[in-house]
Amino acid sequence: LLALSVEANIGPSGIVSPDGKNIQFSHEFANNIVLVGPSGIVTRDGRNLQLTEGQARLNLANFRSAAPPQPAVSIGHFLTQRGLVGASGIVRPDGRNIQFTAEQANNIVVAGPSGIVTRDGKNIQFTHDMTLARKKRGVGFVSRAGNIGTSGILRADGTTTLFDHDTAHNIILIGPSGIVTKDGRNLQLTSDLNIVPRRFAKSSPFLLKGPSGGILHSGQPVQFKSANPTVLLDGSSGMIMSDGTLIQKSL
């Protein structure tokens, strides 16, 4: 983060040169400034301005001045080798800049190397190349066997299953053993994330089941002793899980 004091030779409206030949910025150029440093000016459109030797020497002297600090004008919020985040957008080395809307710009509190903190609490996360990370949907599951999302299944062996439109919009929850759907026609998964055909799928005693627990169809919550146990025995009054958990069903 660099800032200029009110006594600096480069300001928001122009440059004071050591030879007295001052430079007045146009309105367009002044609003195009992202960052001012000791040797030049970085602009949003990439048309950066390099200072002459005399201008740079005077500017560097002002940057190193031991005079009492004056109120600073913030030029850039955060600067890294991956790019610069400013009040109005992001300048990246590859030239693919991002312009913030007026609403986004006014909503920024502070910018850091991994994202932006906003006033409304809807913080923005950066990717490795300083683009804005897309918001992730709340359903999905990742394991050694592969990844399951609302659009399909990607298995560790490289095979895939693509969900059609109706199936994708019917998903409520994805877990290690199956997919809960809105219409109640849940999908059961094998250990390698293949969908069990309905004629072979067994009815599960769980309405919802996760790695550490589940909810029975009666609404009774169950806590497991270890992760992802299977049902060894299911009776009318109770269940025995593979991790030794004994479940007494409520009436």
GROMACS .gro file of C-alpha atoms in nm:
model
  251
    1LEU     CA    1   0.000   0.000   0.000
    2LEU     CA    2   0.147   0.334  -0.109
    3ALA     CA    3   0.023   0.677  -0.015
    4LEU     CA    4   0.106   1.030  -0.105
    5SER     CA    5   0.128   1.325   0.133
    6VAL     CA    6  -0.019   1.658   0.033
    7GLU     CA    7   0.338   1.789  -0.011
    8ALA     CA    8   0.447   1.522  -0.259
    9ASN     CA    9   0.548   1.630  -0.609
   10ILE     CA   10   0.300   1.385  -0.766
   11GLY     CA   11  -0.060   1.443  -0.671
   12PRO     CA   12  -0.404   1.344  -0.796
   13SER     CA   13  -0.409   1.629  -1.048
   14GLY     CA   14  -0.052   1.653  -1.180
   15ILE     CA   15   0.327   1.648  -1.140
   16VAL     CA   16   0.559   1.922  -1.013
   17SER     CA   17   0.889   1.887  -1.206
   18PRO     CA   18   1.226   2.006  -1.069
   19ASP     CA   19   1.269   2.233  -1.375
   20GLY     CA   20   0.940   2.409  -1.298
   21LYS     CA   21   0.764   2.267  -1.604
   22ASN     CA   22   0.467   2.120  -1.423
   23ILE     CA   23   0.236   1.861  -1.580
   24GLN     CA   24  -0.140   1.889  -1.542
   25PHE     CA   25  -0.333   1.560  -1.559
   26SER     CA   26  -0.650   1.543  -1.764
   27HIS     CA   27  -0.968   1.441  -1.585
   28GLU     CA   28  -0.957   1.105  -1.763
   29PHE     CA   29  -0.595   1.034  -1.666
   30ALA     CA   30  -0.646   1.144  -1.303
   31ASN     CA   31  -0.936   0.901  -1.266
   32ASN     CA   32  -0.727   0.630  -1.436
   33ILE     CA   33  -0.455   0.627  -1.166
   34VAL     CA   34  -0.430   0.310  -0.955
   35LEU     CA   35  -0.091   0.340  -0.785
   36VAL     CA   36   0.183   0.602  -0.754
   37GLY     CA   37   0.536   0.490  -0.671
   38PRO     CA   38   0.881   0.653  -0.657
   39SER     CA   39   0.950   0.591  -1.028
   40GLY     CA   40   0.615   0.604  -1.202
   41ILE     CA   41   0.237   0.579  -1.211
   42VAL     CA   42   0.032   0.261  -1.268
   43THR     CA   43  -0.299   0.308  -1.447
   44ARG     CA   44  -0.610   0.094  -1.482
   45ASP     CA   45  -0.585   0.063  -1.859
   46GLY     CA   46  -0.217  -0.037  -1.852
   47ARG     CA   47  -0.087   0.287  -2.008
   48ASN     CA   48   0.155   0.346  -1.722
   49LEU     CA   49   0.360   0.666  -1.687
   50GLN     CA   50   0.738   0.645  -1.635
   51LEU     CA   51   0.898   0.942  -1.455
   52THR     CA   52   1.205   1.116  -1.591
   53GLU     CA   53   1.529   1.093  -1.396
   54GLY     CA   54   1.476   1.437  -1.240
   55GLN     CA   55   1.114   1.368  -1.153
   56ALA     CA   56   1.202   1.028  -1.005
   57ARG     CA   57   1.485   1.178  -0.796
   58LEU     CA   58   1.256   1.445  -0.650
   59ASN     CA   59   0.976   1.197  -0.595
   60LEU     CA   60   1.208   0.947  -0.422
   61ALA     CA   61   1.336   1.223  -0.194
   62ASN     CA   62   0.978   1.301  -0.095
   63PHE     CA   63   0.909   0.935  -0.026
   64ARG     CA   64   1.215   0.916   0.200
   65SER     CA   65   1.151   1.249   0.370
   66ALA     CA   66   1.174   1.245   0.748
   67ALA     CA   67   0.927   1.529   0.780
   68PRO     CA   68   0.628   1.472   1.010
   69PRO     CA   69   0.371   1.260   0.823
   70GLN     CA   70   0.081   1.444   0.661
   71PRO     CA   71  -0.269   1.305   0.611
   72ALA     CA   72  -0.236   1.039   0.343
   73VAL     CA   73  -0.449   0.977   0.037
   74SER     CA   74  -0.487   0.604  -0.024
   75ILE     CA   75  -0.399   0.514  -0.384
   76GLY     CA   76  -0.390   0.132  -0.377
   77HIS     CA   77  -0.541  -0.109  -0.130
   78PHE     CA   78  -0.312  -0.408  -0.179
   79LEU     CA   79  -0.015  -0.483  -0.405
   80THR     CA   80   0.148  -0.822  -0.478
   81GLN     CA   81   0.334  -0.986  -0.769
   82ARG     CA   82  -0.004  -1.129  -0.874
   83GLY     CA   83  -0.161  -0.787  -0.919
   84LEU     CA   84  -0.291  -0.473  -0.757
   85VAL     CA   85  -0.624  -0.433  -0.580
   86GLY     CA   86  -0.749  -0.076  -0.569
   87ALA     CA   87  -1.064   0.107  -0.476
   88SER     CA   88  -1.212   0.068  -0.823
   89GLY     CA   89  -1.083  -0.268  -0.942
   90ILE     CA   90  -0.799  -0.515  -0.986
   91VAL     CA   91  -0.500  -0.471  -1.219
   92ARG     CA   92  -0.329  -0.800  -1.309
   93PRO     CA   93   0.006  -0.860  -1.482
   94ASP     CA   94  -0.162  -1.038  -1.775
   95GLY     CA   95  -0.370  -0.729  -1.852
   96ARG     CA   96  -0.706  -0.893  -1.772
   97ASN     CA   97  -0.824  -0.626  -1.529
   98ILE     CA   98  -1.145  -0.630  -1.326
   99GLN     CA   99  -1.356  -0.318  -1.282
  100PHE     CA  100  -1.567  -0.292  -0.966
  101THR     CA  101  -1.917  -0.154  -0.983
  102ALA     CA  102  -1.992   0.157  -0.778
  103GLU     CA  103  -2.181  -0.062  -0.530
  104GLN     CA  104  -1.886  -0.302  -0.492
  105ALA     CA  105  -1.635  -0.017  -0.456
  106ASN     CA  106  -1.835   0.154  -0.181
  107ASN     CA  107  -1.875  -0.180  -0.003
  108ILE     CA  108  -1.499  -0.247   0.041
  109VAL     CA  109  -1.352  -0.222   0.392
  110VAL     CA  110  -1.005  -0.372   0.342
  111ALA     CA  111  -0.825  -0.582   0.079
  112GLY     CA  112  -0.568  -0.852   0.150
  113PRO     CA  113  -0.372  -1.121  -0.039
  114SER     CA  114  -0.658  -1.370  -0.035
  115GLY     CA  115  -0.967  -1.154  -0.065
  116ILE     CA  116  -1.171  -0.846   0.022
  117VAL     CA  117  -1.362  -0.779   0.343
  118THR     CA  118  -1.689  -0.597   0.275
  119ARG     CA  119  -1.927  -0.392   0.487
  120ASP     CA  120  -2.224  -0.619   0.422
  121GLY     CA  121  -2.032  -0.930   0.530
  122LYS     CA  122  -2.042  -1.088   0.182
  123ASN     CA  123  -1.663  -1.112   0.155
  124ILE     CA  124  -1.492  -1.173  -0.178
  125GLN     CA  125  -1.232  -1.447  -0.217
  126PHE     CA  126  -0.947  -1.432  -0.471
  127THR     CA  127  -0.818  -1.721  -0.677
  128HIS     CA  128  -0.443  -1.775  -0.724
  129ASP     CA  129  -0.440  -1.534  -1.022
  130MET     CA  130  -0.635  -1.256  -0.846
  131THR     CA  131  -0.972  -1.322  -1.008
  132LEU     CA  132  -1.292  -1.328  -0.802
  133ALA     CA  133  -1.376  -1.679  -0.683
  134ARG     CA  134  -1.726  -1.791  -0.766
  135LYS     CA  135  -1.953  -1.868  -0.475
  136LYS     CA  136  -1.979  -2.236  -0.406
  137ARG     CA  137  -2.312  -2.402  -0.376
  138GLY     CA  138  -2.395  -2.566  -0.046
  139VAL     CA  139  -2.419  -2.921  -0.179
  140GLY     CA  140  -2.125  -3.137  -0.276
  141PHE     CA  141  -1.897  -3.409  -0.148
  142VAL     CA  142  -1.524  -3.476  -0.194
  143SER     CA  143  -1.351  -3.802  -0.101
  144ARG     CA  144  -1.065  -4.021  -0.217
  145ALA     CA  145  -1.310  -4.205  -0.440
  146GLY     CA  146  -1.393  -3.883  -0.627
  147ASN     CA  147  -1.606  -3.567  -0.628
  148ILE     CA  148  -1.985  -3.535  -0.640
  149GLY     CA  149  -2.159  -3.209  -0.725
  150THR     CA  150  -2.492  -3.091  -0.856
  151SER     CA  151  -2.379  -3.148  -1.214
  152GLY     CA  152  -2.244  -3.501  -1.179
  153ILE     CA  153  -1.980  -3.738  -1.043
  154LEU     CA  154  -1.605  -3.735  -1.117
  155ARG     CA  155  -1.439  -4.054  -0.994
  156ALA     CA  156  -1.075  -4.108  -0.902
  157ASP     CA  157  -1.032  -4.346  -1.198
  158GLY     CA  158  -1.131  -4.069  -1.439
  159THR     CA  159  -1.482  -4.195  -1.522
  160THR     CA  160  -1.773  -3.954  -1.492
  161THR     CA  161  -2.150  -3.948  -1.460
  162LEU     CA  162  -2.331  -3.637  -1.581
  163PHE     CA  163  -2.666  -3.553  -1.422
  164ASP     CA  164  -2.948  -3.433  -1.643
  165HIS     CA  165  -3.128  -3.104  -1.574
  166ASP     CA  166  -3.409  -3.261  -1.370
  167THR     CA  167  -3.172  -3.466  -1.152
  168ALA     CA  168  -2.938  -3.171  -1.087
  169HIS     CA  169  -3.224  -2.947  -0.969
  170ASN     CA  170  -3.373  -3.229  -0.761
  171ILE     CA  171  -3.068  -3.262  -0.529
  172ILE     CA  172  -3.092  -3.148  -0.166
  173LEU     CA  173  -2.791  -3.311   0.000
  174ILE     CA  174  -2.490  -3.517  -0.113
  175GLY     CA  175  -2.309  -3.755   0.122
  176PRO     CA  176  -2.057  -4.043   0.105
  177SER     CA  177  -2.325  -4.309   0.064
  178GLY     CA  178  -2.590  -4.140  -0.145
  179ILE     CA  179  -2.785  -3.837  -0.264
  180VAL     CA  180  -3.100  -3.703  -0.100
  181THR     CA  181  -3.352  -3.562  -0.348
  182LYS     CA  182  -3.654  -3.333  -0.323
  183ASP     CA  183  -3.897  -3.594  -0.455
  184GLY     CA  184  -3.776  -3.861  -0.210
  185ARG     CA  185  -3.631  -4.088  -0.481
  186ASN     CA  186  -3.287  -4.090  -0.320
  187LEU     CA  187  -2.982  -4.230  -0.500
  188GLN     CA  188  -2.760  -4.486  -0.330
  189LEU     CA  189  -2.386  -4.491  -0.408
  190THR     CA  190  -2.132  -4.772  -0.400
  191SER     CA  191  -1.789  -4.728  -0.238
  192ASP     CA  192  -1.644  -4.621  -0.575
  193LEU     CA  193  -1.923  -4.363  -0.629
  194ASN     CA  194  -2.133  -4.553  -0.879
  195ILE     CA  195  -2.510  -4.517  -0.855
  196VAL     CA  196  -2.681  -4.838  -0.741
  197PRO     CA  197  -2.969  -4.932  -0.975
  198ARG     CA  198  -3.301  -4.885  -0.796
  199ARG     CA  199  -3.398  -5.252  -0.826
  200PHE     CA  200  -3.085  -5.344  -0.623
  201ALA     CA  201  -3.089  -5.053  -0.381
  202LYS     CA  202  -3.186  -5.138  -0.027
  203SER     CA  203  -3.409  -4.911   0.172
  204SER     CA  204  -3.199  -4.723   0.427
  205PRO     CA  205  -3.321  -4.676   0.785
  206PHE     CA  206  -3.170  -4.325   0.768
  207LEU     CA  207  -3.347  -4.025   0.626
  208LEU     CA  208  -3.012  -3.842   0.626
  209LYS     CA  209  -2.670  -3.995   0.691
  210GLY     CA  210  -2.328  -3.832   0.718
  211PRO     CA  211  -1.980  -3.938   0.832
  212SER     CA  212  -2.045  -3.874   1.203
  213GLY     CA  213  -2.416  -3.937   1.242
  214GLY     CA  214  -2.757  -3.952   1.086
  215ILE     CA  215  -3.129  -3.895   1.125
  216LEU     CA  216  -3.373  -4.185   1.118
  217HIS     CA  217  -3.702  -4.164   0.932
  218SER     CA  218  -3.871  -4.110   1.268
  219GLY     CA  219  -3.666  -3.793   1.319
  220GLN     CA  220  -3.442  -3.949   1.584
  221PRO     CA  221  -3.079  -3.824   1.564
  222VAL     CA  222  -2.795  -4.076   1.589
  223GLN     CA  223  -2.427  -4.014   1.675
  224PHE     CA  224  -2.167  -4.265   1.544
  225LYS     CA  225  -1.854  -4.378   1.730
  226SER     CA  226  -1.640  -4.371   1.416
  227ALA     CA  227  -1.670  -4.223   1.069
  228ASN     CA  228  -1.903  -4.373   0.807
  229PRO     CA  229  -2.011  -4.699   0.974
  230THR     CA  230  -2.249  -4.933   0.795
  231VAL     CA  231  -2.565  -5.098   0.925
  232LEU     CA  232  -2.499  -5.457   1.034
  233LEU     CA  233  -2.846  -5.532   1.166
  234ASP     CA  234  -3.169  -5.334   1.150
  235GLY     CA  235  -3.465  -5.443   1.359
  236SER     CA  236  -3.798  -5.299   1.457
  237SER     CA  237  -3.669  -5.172   1.793
  238GLY     CA  238  -3.302  -5.107   1.729
  239MET     CA  239  -2.994  -5.117   1.507
  240ILE     CA  240  -2.634  -5.237   1.528
  241MET     CA  241  -2.370  -5.041   1.337
  242SER     CA  242  -2.033  -5.171   1.215
  243ASP     CA  243  -1.848  -4.944   1.462
  244GLY     CA  244  -2.030  -5.103   1.756
  245THR     CA  245  -2.288  -4.828   1.795
  246LEU     CA  246  -2.615  -4.963   1.937
  247ILE     CA  247  -2.920  -4.760   1.843
  248GLN     CA  248  -3.243  -4.790   2.036
  249LYS     CA  249  -3.526  -4.671   1.818
  250SER     CA  250  -3.779  -4.441   1.975
  251LEU     CA  251  -4.142  -4.546   1.957
   0.00000   0.00000   0.00000
